[in-house]
Amino acid sequence: MILEPLLTEGRRCLQCGACTSTCPSARATLSFSPRRLMLGVLMKRGEPCEDLWLCLLCHACEAVCPNAVRIPEIVEEMRRILVDKGLEQSDLEVYLEVLDNILSSGVMMVPVSAEVRSFSEAKELSLRPLSDEVRNKLREIIKFEGSGALEGLKGEA
């Protein structure tokens, strides 16, 4: 998919929001939604945005889209554009951050924005961090599985 076909595909979006209602990333963060992503693609004439990296490429959005807009394909193409411009996010950096989050708090994604924190507080979610005992067990599992080189990898990210 090249830029013009990508924009043609994006123009089929009705902005109905069905995609956002099924998106796991949209549920995890208030800053991402496939609907906003599609609007951004059209408004910026295909200029990629940082939100592209929050898409899990799970195709849940495409499954419920009344116009069968291939959002994951658009995201992949936009990511290619970023990579070509040297603006990609390091996969290793992302995975190490996820692993650090799991070990420190027990969740894959730590809320990074005040918006997410205030939502969590308003809903009284009381997400507690993992106990030291559980974190230590996770560390043992990771060490046992051969990920002892984690510290060395951090220097490469």
Short mmCIF file of C-alpha atoms in Angstrom, two decimals:
data_model
loop_
_atom_site.label_atom_id
_atom_site.label_comp_id
_atom_site.label_asym_id
_atom_site.label_seq_id
_atom_site.Cartn_x
_atom_site.Cartn_y
_atom_site.Cartn_z
CA MET A 1 0.00 0.00 0.00
CA ILE A 2 1.49 3.35 -1.01
CA LEU A 3 0.39 6.80 0.11
CA GLU A 4 -2.45 7.51 -2.36
CA PRO A 5 -4.14 4.09 -1.95
CA LEU A 6 -3.68 4.53 1.81
CA LEU A 7 -5.52 7.85 1.71
CA THR A 8 -8.23 6.36 -0.51
CA GLU A 9 -8.71 3.57 2.03
CA GLY A 10 -8.79 6.11 4.85
CA ARG A 11 -11.48 8.18 3.12
CA ARG A 12 -13.86 5.23 3.46
CA CYS A 13 -13.88 5.77 7.22
CA LEU A 14 -17.29 7.01 8.39
CA GLN A 15 -15.95 8.25 11.75
CA CYS A 16 -18.65 6.17 13.48
CA GLY A 17 -16.40 5.09 16.37
CA ALA A 18 -17.16 1.36 16.18
CA CYS A 19 -13.43 0.69 15.90
CA THR A 20 -12.63 2.56 19.09
CA SER A 21 -15.22 0.63 21.07
CA THR A 22 -13.36 -2.65 20.42
CA CYS A 23 -9.77 -1.39 20.55
CA PRO A 24 -7.70 -2.72 23.49
CA SER A 25 -5.24 0.18 23.20
CA ALA A 26 -8.07 2.70 23.36
CA ARG A 27 -9.23 1.03 26.57
CA ALA A 28 -5.73 1.23 28.06
CA THR A 29 -5.05 4.87 27.26
CA LEU A 30 -7.28 7.84 26.63
CA SER A 31 -4.76 9.27 24.16
CA PHE A 32 -5.28 6.63 21.45
CA SER A 33 -8.24 5.74 19.29
CA PRO A 34 -8.38 4.24 15.79
CA ARG A 35 -11.06 6.79 14.92
CA ARG A 36 -8.77 9.72 15.82
CA LEU A 37 -5.91 7.98 14.04
CA MET A 38 -7.96 7.75 10.82
CA LEU A 39 -9.01 11.39 11.11
CA GLY A 40 -5.36 12.35 11.58
CA VAL A 41 -4.31 10.34 8.53
CA LEU A 42 -6.80 12.26 6.41
CA MET A 43 -6.24 15.70 7.93
CA LYS A 44 -2.46 15.44 7.66
CA ARG A 45 -2.60 13.84 4.18
CA GLY A 46 -0.82 10.71 5.37
CA GLU A 47 1.75 12.32 7.66
CA PRO A 48 2.41 9.72 10.41
CA CYS A 49 1.84 10.47 14.10
CA GLU A 50 3.28 9.01 17.31
CA ASP A 51 0.04 7.18 18.16
CA LEU A 52 0.86 4.62 15.47
CA TRP A 53 3.04 2.74 17.94
CA LEU A 54 0.12 2.22 20.33
CA CYS A 55 -1.79 0.10 17.81
CA LEU A 56 -1.49 -3.64 18.55
CA LEU A 57 -2.42 -4.65 14.98
CA CYS A 58 -5.03 -7.02 16.44
CA HIS A 59 -7.61 -6.26 13.69
CA ALA A 60 -10.45 -5.83 16.22
CA CYS A 61 -11.21 -2.45 14.62
CA GLU A 62 -11.36 -3.90 11.13
CA ALA A 63 -13.66 -6.70 12.30
CA VAL A 64 -16.38 -4.25 13.39
CA CYS A 65 -15.91 -1.53 10.77
CA PRO A 66 -19.10 -1.13 8.72
CA ASN A 67 -16.97 -0.14 5.70
CA ALA A 68 -14.25 -2.75 6.33
CA VAL A 69 -11.55 -0.07 6.43
CA ARG A 70 -8.21 -1.86 6.76
CA ILE A 71 -6.89 0.24 9.64
CA PRO A 72 -4.07 -2.21 10.57
CA GLU A 73 -2.72 -2.07 7.01
CA ILE A 74 -2.81 1.72 7.12
CA VAL A 75 -0.97 1.67 10.46
CA GLU A 76 1.69 -0.70 9.07
CA GLU A 77 2.25 1.51 6.03
CA MET A 78 2.46 4.63 8.17
CA ARG A 79 5.00 2.87 10.40
CA ARG A 80 7.05 2.05 7.32
CA ILE A 81 7.06 5.75 6.45
CA LEU A 82 8.35 6.58 9.94
CA VAL A 83 11.04 3.88 9.69
CA ASP A 84 12.12 5.24 6.30
CA LYS A 85 12.47 8.67 7.91
CA GLY A 86 14.47 7.18 10.80
CA LEU A 87 11.75 7.98 13.34
CA GLU A 88 10.90 4.45 14.44
CA GLN A 89 10.68 3.38 18.03
CA SER A 90 13.19 0.71 19.02
CA ASP A 91 11.38 -2.63 19.52
CA LEU A 92 13.94 -3.61 22.13
CA GLU A 93 13.34 -0.36 23.99
CA VAL A 94 9.58 -1.01 24.03
CA TYR A 95 9.90 -4.62 25.23
CA LEU A 96 12.39 -3.70 27.94
CA GLU A 97 10.04 -0.99 29.17
CA VAL A 98 7.16 -3.51 29.29
CA LEU A 99 9.33 -5.97 31.22
CA ASP A 100 10.44 -3.28 33.66
CA ASN A 101 6.81 -2.28 34.18
CA ILE A 102 5.79 -5.89 34.91
CA LEU A 103 8.62 -6.35 37.39
CA SER A 104 8.04 -3.05 39.17
CA SER A 105 4.26 -2.75 39.18
CA GLY A 106 2.77 -5.96 37.80
CA VAL A 107 1.21 -4.31 34.76
CA MET A 108 2.42 -4.09 31.18
CA MET A 109 1.66 -0.41 30.75
CA VAL A 110 2.05 2.06 33.57
CA PRO A 111 -0.32 5.00 33.12
CA VAL A 112 1.86 7.76 31.76
CA SER A 113 -0.55 10.64 31.50
CA ALA A 114 -2.38 12.61 34.14
CA GLU A 115 -5.51 11.95 32.10
CA VAL A 116 -5.20 8.18 32.64
CA ARG A 117 -4.32 8.58 36.32
CA SER A 118 -7.33 10.82 36.95
CA PHE A 119 -9.59 8.33 35.13
CA SER A 120 -8.23 5.54 37.32
CA GLU A 121 -8.80 7.58 40.47
CA ALA A 122 -12.30 8.66 39.40
CA LYS A 123 -13.29 5.04 38.81
CA GLU A 124 -11.65 4.06 42.13
CA LEU A 125 -9.79 1.26 40.39
CA SER A 126 -7.21 1.04 43.18
CA LEU A 127 -4.65 -0.78 41.06
CA ARG A 128 -2.08 -1.89 43.58
CA PRO A 129 1.49 -2.71 42.65
CA LEU A 130 2.69 -6.28 43.00
CA SER A 131 4.04 -7.37 46.35
CA ASP A 132 7.79 -7.82 46.76
CA GLU A 133 7.22 -11.57 46.98
CA VAL A 134 5.46 -11.72 43.61
CA ARG A 135 8.03 -9.42 41.95
CA ASN A 136 10.84 -11.63 43.25
CA LYS A 137 9.13 -14.72 41.84
CA LEU A 138 8.78 -12.98 38.47
CA ARG A 139 12.48 -12.13 38.55
CA GLU A 140 13.31 -15.78 39.30
CA ILE A 141 11.20 -16.93 36.36
CA ILE A 142 12.84 -14.46 34.01
CA LYS A 143 16.30 -15.42 35.25
CA PHE A 144 15.47 -19.13 34.90
CA GLU A 145 14.22 -18.60 31.36
CA GLY A 146 17.57 -17.23 30.28
CA SER A 147 16.73 -13.55 30.33
CA GLY A 148 19.61 -12.82 32.69
CA ALA A 149 21.12 -10.79 29.88
CA LEU A 150 18.43 -8.17 30.43
CA GLU A 151 20.85 -5.68 31.92
CA GLY A 152 23.17 -6.06 28.93
CA LEU A 153 20.27 -5.51 26.56
CA LYS A 154 19.31 -2.27 28.28
CA GLY A 155 22.59 -0.78 27.15
CA GLU A 156 21.76 -1.65 23.53
CA ALA A 157 18.31 -0.02 23.51
#
